[in-house]
Amino acid sequence: MCRPRHPRLPSVHRPTFLLYGGAAVGIVALHLATNGTLGFHIDELYYLDCGRHPAFGYVDFPPIVPLLARLETGLLGVSPWALRVLPALISGILVVLCGAYVRRLGGSLRLQAIALLFAITTPFILGTWLFQTVIFDQLTWMLALYWFLCLVLQRRLRHWILLGITLGIGLEVKYTILALIVAIGVAVVLTPSLRKDLRTKYLWIAIGLMLLIWAPNLIWQLANGFPTITYVFSHGGSTGGIGAYLEGLSLLLFLLLPLWVAGFISLFRNRELRPIGIACLIPLVLFLVAGKYYYAAPTIPTVMAQGLVALAGIKRRQLRSRLTIAVAVASLLALLLVPITVPIVPARRLHTTGLDSFYGDTVGWPEITQELTSIYSALPPSERRTTVIISAYYGVPGALHIYGKKQLPGVMSPQLSDYFWLPSPLTATDALMVNYAPSDVAWMCKSARIVAHLTVPYQVANLEQGAPVTFCELKQPIPSVWPRLRNFS
């Protein structure tokens, strides 16, 4: 294991390069080959819509991911496959980082190979093929932990600068990285060698850079009354309590849970590496109280890396070899989860295989657009001229923008950031209310009647399957009723 204050990594030889390159290319190729199997996910439609409304912040996330969505589709075109190219490339970087942790800890090439095997089979990397904040968040967490590991092992103060920049970018990607920042802060305070850095300029420069990068989003939050705080308390973020949280973690780790536990034990028993253990443990505890099980998933590779290095330290060679083989087999068995983690099942078979619970929100958006076009076109001309479309959820506005070809009137949603995009001036006297029953909108309508129910193909169960479409004759102008429709959950 690597123990000196300034360890020098061995030069990268051809076998190492081929090993890392092969693993990265393999997972990228897998994602590129399967990314176009299913249509846009409802969240992807939302990110694209946010990208069409550039801002320094949004209700439920900072600005970087929507702006990347706009940039990527501007260069490659608007299609599910094109949007998912960047997540595919990032998955390759995540795989490389999994091996780099072991290498930084002094693990052999064989152990690095096992870490790469774990990376290309683990559900939390295989399963992040969609364009969502999750994979960008994983990248910033894993990079930050890598710089922190370098800092702990090498004590080169320049790593504070790299860590500060990475954490600042992370704060512009997803707010969950605040848990890692807190954890690193606690690790610094509890570790004498790191606490000394509080008297150096490098740590404070790192903090300043982090806050400077985050500043535009903080200013936006202040200017808009901190809507993200409202969202957090409305959204909850729990996935069903402690039992569901632990079950989700077990799914991510699959059969490698003992190795993960061993990694934590090894980190805390080693005084030099204890700050890494603290940085990885605290987010798990924080999200156990309020969060989702996959929020802290980017800490798993670091802990697993130390588990592998600890495994290599077992003195009995025969036992060590058997355990190593067992770890490799456990990683390969994770491939059994591929139908869940990789979109290899076409939309027409999702319902029959039960996978619509995972992928249902990627199906039906072109058909929904056609249905709403037909519903709108069937209205009398006098009503069409004064009618807009209001959707309870943000997927419909995103889909209609892509597939509607300007055949439909103004479409809007009071959910999350869409709430701020109310067109002006808005003089409509009628509205087609998607996913609202007449009883939901009776307070704002002189009359309300269901004119249709949406049908998603292949019997896929999602938010829009069977959704009522209610024609509402408005009592008041839409801007007057809009605040009461607001949905920040």
Short mmCIF file of C-alpha atoms in Angstrom, two decimals:
data_model
loop_
_atom_site.label_atom_id
_atom_site.label_comp_id
_atom_site.label_asym_id
_atom_site.label_seq_id
_atom_site.Cartn_x
_atom_site.Cartn_y
_atom_site.Cartn_z
CA MET A 1 0.00 0.00 0.00
CA CYS A 2 1.15 3.53 -0.72
CA ARG A 3 2.34 5.15 2.53
CA PRO A 4 5.03 7.82 1.93
CA ARG A 5 4.16 11.48 2.12
CA HIS A 6 5.03 12.13 -1.51
CA PRO A 7 4.51 8.82 -3.32
CA ARG A 8 5.35 8.74 -6.94
CA LEU A 9 3.04 6.85 -9.18
CA PRO A 10 4.70 4.46 -11.60
CA SER A 11 4.72 5.52 -15.21
CA VAL A 12 1.83 4.36 -17.31
CA HIS A 13 3.01 1.39 -19.38
CA ARG A 14 1.28 -0.04 -22.41
CA PRO A 15 -0.57 -2.83 -20.53
CA THR A 16 -1.97 -0.25 -18.10
CA PHE A 17 -3.01 2.04 -20.93
CA LEU A 18 -4.68 -0.82 -22.81
CA LEU A 19 -6.45 -2.01 -19.67
CA TYR A 20 -7.89 1.39 -18.78
CA GLY A 21 -8.57 2.34 -22.38
CA GLY A 22 -10.30 -0.95 -23.12
CA ALA A 23 -12.57 -0.66 -20.08
CA ALA A 24 -13.50 2.94 -20.87
CA VAL A 25 -14.09 2.30 -24.56
CA GLY A 26 -16.15 -0.79 -23.74
CA ILE A 27 -18.68 1.01 -21.53
CA VAL A 28 -18.86 4.03 -23.84
CA ALA A 29 -19.50 1.74 -26.81
CA LEU A 30 -22.21 -0.12 -24.87
CA HIS A 31 -24.01 3.12 -24.07
CA LEU A 32 -23.70 4.50 -27.59
CA ALA A 33 -25.06 1.23 -29.00
CA THR A 34 -28.13 1.21 -26.73
CA ASN A 35 -28.83 4.88 -25.99
CA GLY A 36 -31.29 5.27 -28.85
CA THR A 37 -33.47 2.27 -27.96
CA LEU A 38 -35.98 4.39 -26.02
CA GLY A 39 -37.32 7.90 -26.50
CA PHE A 40 -36.76 11.03 -24.44
CA HIS A 41 -37.29 10.62 -20.72
CA ILE A 42 -39.63 13.14 -19.11
CA ASP A 43 -36.68 14.63 -17.19
CA GLU A 44 -34.63 14.96 -20.39
CA LEU A 45 -37.47 16.94 -21.94
CA TYR A 46 -37.36 19.18 -18.88
CA TYR A 47 -33.59 19.74 -19.13
CA LEU A 48 -33.98 20.61 -22.80
CA ASP A 49 -36.74 23.06 -21.94
CA CYS A 50 -34.59 24.62 -19.21
CA GLY A 51 -31.76 24.95 -21.72
CA ARG A 52 -34.10 26.94 -23.96
CA HIS A 53 -34.61 29.33 -21.03
CA PRO A 54 -31.00 30.13 -20.02
CA ALA A 55 -30.62 31.27 -16.42
CA PHE A 56 -28.13 31.12 -13.57
CA GLY A 57 -30.40 28.71 -11.75
CA TYR A 58 -33.57 26.67 -11.79
CA VAL A 59 -35.97 25.58 -9.07
CA ASP A 60 -34.54 22.10 -8.61
CA PHE A 61 -30.94 22.33 -9.87
CA PRO A 62 -28.15 24.76 -10.84
CA PRO A 63 -27.53 25.85 -14.47
CA ILE A 64 -24.72 23.70 -15.90
CA VAL A 65 -26.66 20.58 -16.94
CA PRO A 66 -29.46 22.40 -18.88
CA LEU A 67 -26.87 24.57 -20.63
CA LEU A 68 -24.92 21.45 -21.61
CA ALA A 69 -28.14 19.97 -22.98
CA ARG A 70 -28.63 23.04 -25.14
CA LEU A 71 -25.01 22.99 -26.32
CA GLU A 72 -25.00 19.28 -27.11
CA THR A 73 -28.28 19.26 -29.05
CA GLY A 74 -27.20 22.45 -30.82
CA LEU A 75 -24.12 20.62 -32.10
CA LEU A 76 -25.51 17.10 -32.65
CA GLY A 77 -29.21 17.68 -33.22
CA VAL A 78 -32.25 17.03 -31.05
CA SER A 79 -32.64 13.28 -30.58
CA PRO A 80 -32.43 10.93 -27.60
CA TRP A 81 -29.22 9.35 -28.89
CA ALA A 82 -27.51 12.69 -29.49
CA LEU A 83 -28.47 14.01 -26.06
CA ARG A 84 -27.02 10.91 -24.40
CA VAL A 85 -23.60 11.04 -26.06
CA LEU A 86 -22.15 13.18 -23.27
CA PRO A 87 -23.35 10.85 -20.46
CA ALA A 88 -21.84 7.95 -22.41
CA LEU A 89 -18.46 9.68 -22.54
CA ILE A 90 -18.64 10.57 -18.86
CA SER A 91 -19.30 6.93 -18.00
CA GLY A 92 -15.90 6.13 -19.52
CA ILE A 93 -14.25 8.72 -17.25
CA LEU A 94 -16.00 7.25 -14.20
CA VAL A 95 -14.65 3.81 -15.07
CA VAL A 96 -11.11 5.16 -15.33
CA LEU A 97 -11.46 6.89 -11.96
CA CYS A 98 -12.46 3.60 -10.32
CA GLY A 99 -9.16 2.09 -11.38
CA ALA A 100 -7.24 5.26 -10.56
CA TYR A 101 -8.31 5.09 -6.91
CA VAL A 102 -6.71 1.66 -6.56
CA ARG A 103 -3.60 2.81 -8.37
CA ARG A 104 -3.30 5.87 -6.13
CA LEU A 105 -3.61 3.64 -3.06
CA GLY A 106 -0.72 1.50 -4.32
CA GLY A 107 -2.74 -1.44 -5.60
CA SER A 108 -1.30 -3.78 -8.21
CA LEU A 109 -2.36 -3.87 -11.84
CA ARG A 110 -4.41 -6.98 -11.08
CA LEU A 111 -6.35 -5.10 -8.40
CA GLN A 112 -6.81 -2.18 -10.78
CA ALA A 113 -8.23 -4.61 -13.33
CA ILE A 114 -10.74 -5.89 -10.76
CA ALA A 115 -11.72 -2.29 -9.93
CA LEU A 116 -12.29 -1.62 -13.64
CA LEU A 117 -14.36 -4.81 -13.85
CA PHE A 118 -16.44 -3.58 -10.93
CA ALA A 119 -16.86 -0.22 -12.67
CA ILE A 120 -18.12 -1.57 -15.98
CA THR A 121 -20.62 -3.88 -14.27
CA THR A 122 -21.85 -1.80 -11.34
CA PRO A 123 -25.47 -0.63 -11.66
CA PHE A 124 -24.77 2.95 -10.62
CA ILE A 125 -22.50 3.51 -13.63
CA LEU A 126 -24.28 1.25 -16.12
CA GLY A 127 -27.62 2.74 -15.10
CA THR A 128 -26.73 6.39 -15.72
CA TRP A 129 -27.25 6.40 -19.49
CA LEU A 130 -29.92 9.10 -19.42
CA PHE A 131 -29.04 12.77 -19.68
CA GLN A 132 -29.73 13.76 -16.09
CA THR A 133 -27.95 15.65 -13.33
CA VAL A 134 -27.05 12.32 -11.71
CA ILE A 135 -24.12 11.35 -13.92
CA PHE A 136 -22.65 14.87 -13.95
CA ASP A 137 -22.99 14.89 -10.16
CA GLN A 138 -21.20 11.53 -9.97
CA LEU A 139 -18.34 12.93 -12.03
CA THR A 140 -17.78 15.93 -9.75
CA TRP A 141 -18.05 13.80 -6.58
CA MET A 142 -15.59 11.21 -7.85
CA LEU A 143 -13.11 13.80 -9.10
CA ALA A 144 -13.34 15.67 -5.80
CA LEU A 145 -12.70 12.47 -3.85
CA TYR A 146 -9.73 11.70 -6.09
CA TRP A 147 -8.16 15.12 -5.38
CA PHE A 148 -8.87 14.66 -1.67
CA LEU A 149 -7.20 11.25 -1.77
CA CYS A 150 -4.17 12.81 -3.48
CA LEU A 151 -4.12 15.53 -0.84
CA VAL A 152 -4.23 13.02 2.03
CA LEU A 153 -1.51 10.78 0.57
CA GLN A 154 0.81 13.34 -0.99
CA ARG A 155 0.18 16.51 1.04
CA ARG A 156 0.74 18.72 -1.98
CA LEU A 157 -1.17 21.90 -1.26
CA ARG A 158 -1.95 22.52 -4.93
CA HIS A 159 -4.47 19.73 -4.66
CA TRP A 160 -6.58 22.06 -2.52
CA ILE A 161 -6.93 24.30 -5.57
CA LEU A 162 -8.05 21.42 -7.78
CA LEU A 163 -10.45 20.27 -5.07
CA GLY A 164 -11.93 23.75 -4.67
CA ILE A 165 -12.51 24.16 -8.41
CA THR A 166 -14.10 20.72 -8.67
CA LEU A 167 -16.43 21.34 -5.73
CA GLY A 168 -17.39 24.75 -7.15
CA ILE A 169 -18.34 23.16 -10.47
CA GLY A 170 -20.21 20.49 -8.53
CA LEU A 171 -22.29 23.17 -6.82
CA GLU A 172 -23.31 24.39 -10.28
CA VAL A 173 -24.34 20.83 -11.22
CA LYS A 174 -26.37 19.51 -8.27
CA TYR A 175 -26.80 20.69 -4.69
CA THR A 176 -26.28 17.22 -3.22
CA ILE A 177 -22.52 17.80 -3.32
CA LEU A 178 -23.01 20.02 -0.28
CA ALA A 179 -23.02 16.78 1.72
CA LEU A 180 -19.53 15.95 0.45
CA ILE A 181 -18.32 19.48 1.21
CA VAL A 182 -19.58 19.14 4.78
CA ALA A 183 -17.93 15.72 5.05
CA ILE A 184 -14.56 16.98 3.81
CA GLY A 185 -14.82 19.93 6.19
CA VAL A 186 -15.40 17.57 9.14
CA ALA A 187 -12.50 15.39 8.00
CA VAL A 188 -10.19 18.40 7.92
CA VAL A 189 -11.21 19.57 11.40
CA LEU A 190 -10.78 16.08 12.88
CA THR A 191 -7.41 15.38 11.23
CA PRO A 192 -4.39 17.22 12.75
CA SER A 193 -2.26 17.07 9.59
CA LEU A 194 -5.08 18.54 7.47
CA ARG A 195 -6.10 21.01 10.16
CA LYS A 196 -2.69 22.63 9.81
CA ASP A 197 -3.67 23.63 6.27
CA LEU A 198 -6.16 26.07 7.76
CA ARG A 199 -3.14 28.29 8.37
CA THR A 200 -2.07 28.17 4.71
CA LYS A 201 -3.34 30.23 1.82
CA TYR A 202 -4.08 27.27 -0.43
CA LEU A 203 -7.07 25.97 1.49
CA TRP A 204 -8.62 29.44 1.67
CA ILE A 205 -7.93 30.04 -2.02
CA ALA A 206 -9.74 26.77 -2.70
CA ILE A 207 -12.73 27.89 -0.63
CA GLY A 208 -12.73 31.26 -2.39
CA LEU A 209 -12.65 29.63 -5.83
CA MET A 210 -15.47 27.28 -4.86
CA LEU A 211 -17.67 30.16 -3.69
CA LEU A 212 -16.75 32.29 -6.70
CA ILE A 213 -17.83 29.57 -9.12
CA TRP A 214 -21.06 29.07 -7.16
CA ALA A 215 -21.77 32.82 -6.81
CA PRO A 216 -23.95 33.28 -9.95
CA ASN A 217 -26.35 30.59 -8.76
CA LEU A 218 -26.42 31.99 -5.22
CA ILE A 219 -27.30 35.43 -6.60
CA TRP A 220 -30.08 33.89 -8.71
CA GLN A 221 -31.45 32.11 -5.65
CA LEU A 222 -31.46 35.35 -3.68
CA ALA A 223 -33.13 37.27 -6.49
CA ASN A 224 -35.89 34.66 -6.81
CA GLY A 225 -36.60 34.10 -3.12
CA PHE A 226 -34.62 30.83 -2.79
CA PRO A 227 -37.13 28.61 -4.64
CA THR A 228 -34.86 25.59 -4.22
CA ILE A 229 -35.45 25.64 -0.46
CA THR A 230 -39.19 25.52 -1.12
CA TYR A 231 -38.61 22.66 -3.55
CA VAL A 232 -36.51 20.65 -1.08
CA PHE A 233 -39.16 20.85 1.64
CA SER A 234 -41.97 20.12 -0.83
CA HIS A 235 -40.17 17.34 -2.65
CA GLY A 236 -39.02 15.46 0.43
CA GLY A 237 -36.49 13.28 -1.38
CA SER A 238 -37.13 10.17 0.70
CA THR A 239 -37.50 6.83 -1.05
CA GLY A 240 -39.48 5.08 1.64
CA GLY A 241 -37.42 5.22 4.82
CA ILE A 242 -34.35 3.45 6.12
CA GLY A 243 -35.39 0.04 4.78
CA ALA A 244 -35.76 1.26 1.21
CA TYR A 245 -32.53 3.26 1.51
CA LEU A 246 -30.51 0.21 2.58
CA GLU A 247 -32.22 -1.93 -0.04
CA GLY A 248 -31.22 0.56 -2.73
CA LEU A 249 -27.61 0.58 -1.55
CA SER A 250 -27.57 -3.22 -1.59
CA LEU A 251 -28.79 -3.15 -5.20
CA LEU A 252 -25.94 -0.82 -6.18
CA LEU A 253 -23.36 -3.00 -4.45
CA PHE A 254 -25.01 -6.31 -5.36
CA LEU A 255 -22.78 -9.14 -4.03
CA LEU A 256 -19.86 -6.86 -3.16
CA LEU A 257 -21.36 -5.51 0.07
CA PRO A 258 -18.78 -7.38 2.26
CA LEU A 259 -15.90 -5.83 0.29
CA TRP A 260 -17.45 -2.37 0.75
CA VAL A 261 -17.76 -2.91 4.51
CA ALA A 262 -14.16 -4.16 4.61
CA GLY A 263 -13.09 -1.03 2.78
CA PHE A 264 -14.71 1.21 5.38
CA ILE A 265 -13.14 -0.76 8.22
CA SER A 266 -9.73 -0.51 6.58
CA LEU A 267 -10.08 3.23 5.98
CA PHE A 268 -10.94 3.94 9.61
CA ARG A 269 -8.25 1.62 11.00
CA ASN A 270 -5.58 3.41 8.95
CA ARG A 271 -4.86 6.77 10.60
CA GLU A 272 -3.52 8.28 7.40
CA LEU A 273 -6.58 7.28 5.36
CA ARG A 274 -9.17 7.97 8.06
CA PRO A 275 -10.09 11.37 6.53
CA ILE A 276 -11.17 9.50 3.37
CA GLY A 277 -13.35 7.22 5.46
CA ILE A 278 -14.96 10.24 7.15
CA ALA A 279 -15.55 11.95 3.80
CA CYS A 280 -17.26 8.82 2.44
CA LEU A 281 -19.29 7.93 5.54
CA ILE A 282 -20.89 11.27 6.43
CA PRO A 283 -22.82 11.67 3.13
CA LEU A 284 -24.26 8.16 3.62
CA VAL A 285 -25.54 9.17 7.05
CA LEU A 286 -26.87 12.54 5.89
CA PHE A 287 -28.83 11.06 2.99
CA LEU A 288 -30.10 8.29 5.22
CA VAL A 289 -31.88 11.02 7.20
CA ALA A 290 -33.15 12.93 4.17
CA GLY A 291 -32.29 11.85 0.67
CA LYS A 292 -32.14 9.04 -1.85
CA TYR A 293 -29.87 6.03 -1.70
CA TYR A 294 -28.00 6.86 -4.91
CA TYR A 295 -27.03 10.39 -3.86
CA ALA A 296 -23.93 9.10 -2.06
CA ALA A 297 -23.19 6.35 -4.60
CA PRO A 298 -20.08 8.19 -5.94
CA THR A 299 -18.35 7.41 -2.62
CA ILE A 300 -18.62 3.66 -3.27
CA PRO A 301 -15.63 3.29 -5.68
CA THR A 302 -13.23 4.96 -3.23
CA VAL A 303 -14.28 2.65 -0.41
CA MET A 304 -14.20 -0.40 -2.69
CA ALA A 305 -10.70 0.54 -3.84
CA GLN A 306 -9.43 0.46 -0.28
CA GLY A 307 -11.27 -2.81 0.25
CA LEU A 308 -9.36 -4.32 -2.66
CA VAL A 309 -6.03 -3.03 -1.35
CA ALA A 310 -6.85 -4.44 2.08
CA LEU A 311 -7.69 -7.74 0.42
CA ALA A 312 -4.24 -7.78 -1.14
CA GLY A 313 -2.75 -7.41 2.33
CA ILE A 314 -4.05 -10.80 3.51
CA LYS A 315 -0.99 -12.89 4.34
CA ARG A 316 -2.39 -16.29 3.37
CA ARG A 317 -1.79 -16.38 -0.39
CA GLN A 318 -4.31 -19.12 -1.15
CA LEU A 319 -7.08 -17.35 0.77
CA ARG A 320 -6.19 -14.05 -0.89
CA SER A 321 -6.40 -15.62 -4.35
CA ARG A 322 -9.77 -17.21 -3.63
CA LEU A 323 -11.20 -13.96 -2.30
CA THR A 324 -9.90 -12.09 -5.33
CA ILE A 325 -11.61 -14.56 -7.66
CA ALA A 326 -14.80 -14.25 -5.62
CA VAL A 327 -14.76 -10.47 -6.02
CA ALA A 328 -14.26 -10.77 -9.78
CA VAL A 329 -17.11 -13.31 -10.06
CA ALA A 330 -19.40 -11.08 -7.97
CA SER A 331 -18.72 -8.19 -10.34
CA LEU A 332 -19.52 -10.36 -13.35
CA LEU A 333 -22.75 -11.56 -11.74
CA ALA A 334 -23.86 -7.92 -11.62
CA LEU A 335 -24.40 -8.33 -15.36
CA LEU A 336 -27.62 -10.11 -14.42
CA LEU A 337 -29.00 -6.63 -13.72
CA VAL A 338 -28.23 -5.37 -17.23
CA PRO A 339 -31.88 -5.50 -18.41
CA ILE A 340 -32.67 -3.09 -15.57
CA THR A 341 -29.65 -0.83 -15.91
CA VAL A 342 -29.20 -0.68 -19.71
CA PRO A 343 -32.03 0.04 -22.20
CA ILE A 344 -31.81 -3.15 -24.22
CA VAL A 345 -35.55 -3.89 -24.08
CA PRO A 346 -37.57 -2.00 -26.76
CA ALA A 347 -40.58 0.11 -25.78
CA ARG A 348 -43.10 -2.40 -27.12
CA ARG A 349 -41.90 -5.01 -24.58
CA LEU A 350 -41.52 -2.84 -21.49
CA HIS A 351 -45.00 -3.54 -20.17
CA THR A 352 -44.81 -7.31 -20.68
CA THR A 353 -41.44 -7.52 -18.91
CA GLY A 354 -42.40 -5.21 -16.05
CA LEU A 355 -39.66 -2.74 -16.97
CA ASP A 356 -42.09 0.12 -17.58
CA SER A 357 -41.67 0.99 -13.90
CA PHE A 358 -38.07 1.91 -14.76
CA TYR A 359 -38.38 3.22 -18.30
CA GLY A 360 -42.08 4.09 -18.69
CA ASP A 361 -41.43 7.83 -18.82
CA THR A 362 -39.40 7.42 -22.03
CA VAL A 363 -42.41 6.22 -24.04
CA GLY A 364 -45.20 7.96 -25.90
CA TRP A 365 -44.18 11.60 -26.30
CA PRO A 366 -44.67 11.80 -30.11
CA GLU A 367 -48.05 10.05 -29.73
CA ILE A 368 -49.09 12.39 -26.89
CA THR A 369 -48.23 15.34 -29.09
CA GLN A 370 -50.38 13.93 -31.91
CA GLU A 371 -53.28 13.32 -29.53
CA LEU A 372 -53.17 16.86 -28.15
CA THR A 373 -52.92 18.24 -31.68
CA SER A 374 -56.07 16.31 -32.62
CA ILE A 375 -57.90 17.42 -29.46
CA TYR A 376 -57.01 21.04 -30.09
CA SER A 377 -57.91 20.85 -33.79
CA ALA A 378 -61.33 19.39 -32.91
CA LEU A 379 -62.27 22.48 -30.92
CA PRO A 380 -64.57 24.99 -32.66
CA PRO A 381 -62.57 27.74 -34.37
CA SER A 382 -63.91 30.35 -31.95
CA GLU A 383 -62.54 28.38 -28.99
CA ARG A 384 -59.23 27.46 -30.66
CA ARG A 385 -58.30 31.11 -31.01
CA THR A 386 -58.58 31.71 -27.26
CA THR A 387 -57.27 28.38 -25.91
CA VAL A 388 -53.89 27.48 -24.44
CA ILE A 389 -52.60 24.18 -23.04
CA ILE A 390 -51.69 23.86 -19.36
CA SER A 391 -50.04 20.60 -18.24
CA ALA A 392 -49.74 19.47 -14.64
CA TYR A 393 -46.29 18.03 -15.42
CA TYR A 394 -43.33 19.48 -17.29
CA GLY A 395 -43.00 16.63 -19.80
CA VAL A 396 -45.83 17.79 -22.06
CA PRO A 397 -44.43 21.30 -22.74
CA GLY A 398 -41.04 19.77 -23.53
CA ALA A 399 -42.53 17.18 -25.87
CA LEU A 400 -44.79 19.66 -27.67
CA HIS A 401 -41.84 21.95 -28.28
CA ILE A 402 -39.93 19.15 -30.01
CA TYR A 403 -42.74 17.29 -31.80
CA GLY A 404 -45.49 19.92 -32.10
CA LYS A 405 -44.01 21.80 -35.09
CA LYS A 406 -45.81 24.99 -34.01
CA GLN A 407 -49.23 23.46 -34.74
CA LEU A 408 -50.35 24.06 -31.18
CA PRO A 409 -51.00 27.21 -29.15
CA GLY A 410 -49.02 28.32 -26.13
CA VAL A 411 -48.26 25.43 -23.79
CA MET A 412 -47.16 25.85 -20.19
CA SER A 413 -46.86 24.06 -16.86
CA PRO A 414 -46.85 25.35 -13.28
CA GLN A 415 -44.43 22.61 -12.19
CA LEU A 416 -40.94 23.58 -11.01
CA SER A 417 -39.02 25.95 -13.30
CA ASP A 418 -41.80 25.93 -15.93
CA TYR A 419 -43.74 28.04 -13.45
CA PHE A 420 -41.51 31.03 -14.26
CA TRP A 421 -41.99 30.79 -18.03
CA LEU A 422 -45.54 32.09 -18.30
CA PRO A 423 -45.85 33.84 -21.68
CA SER A 424 -46.60 37.53 -21.69
CA PRO A 425 -48.97 38.96 -22.74
CA LEU A 426 -51.42 36.12 -22.14
CA THR A 427 -55.05 36.84 -23.00
CA ALA A 428 -56.49 33.32 -23.32
CA THR A 429 -60.00 32.75 -21.99
CA ASP A 430 -59.95 28.93 -22.25
CA ALA A 431 -57.46 26.18 -21.45
CA LEU A 432 -56.96 22.51 -22.20
CA MET A 433 -55.86 21.24 -18.78
CA VAL A 434 -53.71 18.10 -19.17
CA ASN A 435 -53.66 15.74 -16.19
CA TYR A 436 -56.29 17.78 -14.35
CA ALA A 437 -59.73 16.37 -13.60
CA PRO A 438 -62.70 18.81 -13.63
CA SER A 439 -62.83 18.64 -9.83
CA ASP A 440 -59.16 19.74 -9.65
CA VAL A 441 -59.83 22.98 -11.53
CA ALA A 442 -63.45 23.77 -10.68
CA TRP A 443 -62.24 26.73 -8.59
CA MET A 444 -60.76 28.45 -11.66
CA CYS A 445 -63.31 27.46 -14.33
CA LYS A 446 -66.78 28.73 -15.17
CA SER A 447 -67.28 25.28 -16.65
CA ALA A 448 -65.00 22.25 -16.90
CA ARG A 449 -65.51 19.09 -18.89
CA ILE A 450 -63.31 16.16 -19.88
CA VAL A 451 -62.79 16.10 -23.63
CA ALA A 452 -60.36 13.16 -23.82
CA HIS A 453 -57.99 10.83 -22.02
CA LEU A 454 -54.44 10.40 -23.26
CA THR A 455 -53.30 6.96 -24.37
CA VAL A 456 -49.65 5.95 -24.22
CA PRO A 457 -48.73 3.11 -26.63
CA TYR A 458 -47.81 -0.44 -25.61
CA GLN A 459 -49.85 -0.18 -22.38
CA VAL A 460 -46.86 1.43 -20.70
CA ALA A 461 -47.64 2.83 -17.27
CA ASN A 462 -46.42 6.39 -16.83
CA LEU A 463 -47.67 9.79 -15.68
CA GLU A 464 -49.54 10.45 -18.92
CA GLN A 465 -51.23 7.06 -19.38
CA GLY A 466 -55.00 7.71 -19.14
CA ALA A 467 -54.44 11.33 -18.14
CA PRO A 468 -57.63 13.41 -18.38
CA VAL A 469 -57.70 16.41 -20.69
CA THR A 470 -60.19 18.96 -19.32
CA PHE A 471 -61.53 21.90 -21.27
CA CYS A 472 -61.76 24.86 -18.89
CA GLU A 473 -63.59 28.12 -19.51
CA LEU A 474 -61.57 30.43 -17.31
CA LYS A 475 -63.13 32.67 -14.65
CA GLN A 476 -60.04 34.89 -14.50
CA PRO A 477 -56.96 35.52 -16.64
CA ILE A 478 -54.29 32.84 -16.30
CA PRO A 479 -51.74 35.13 -14.55
CA SER A 480 -54.29 35.62 -11.76
CA VAL A 481 -54.73 31.89 -11.09
CA TRP A 482 -51.14 30.88 -11.80
CA PRO A 483 -49.76 31.22 -8.23
CA ARG A 484 -52.39 28.79 -6.93
CA LEU A 485 -51.43 26.22 -9.59
CA ARG A 486 -47.74 26.35 -8.67
CA ASN A 487 -46.20 22.94 -8.01
CA PHE A 488 -42.67 22.85 -6.60
CA SER A 489 -42.71 19.14 -5.76
#
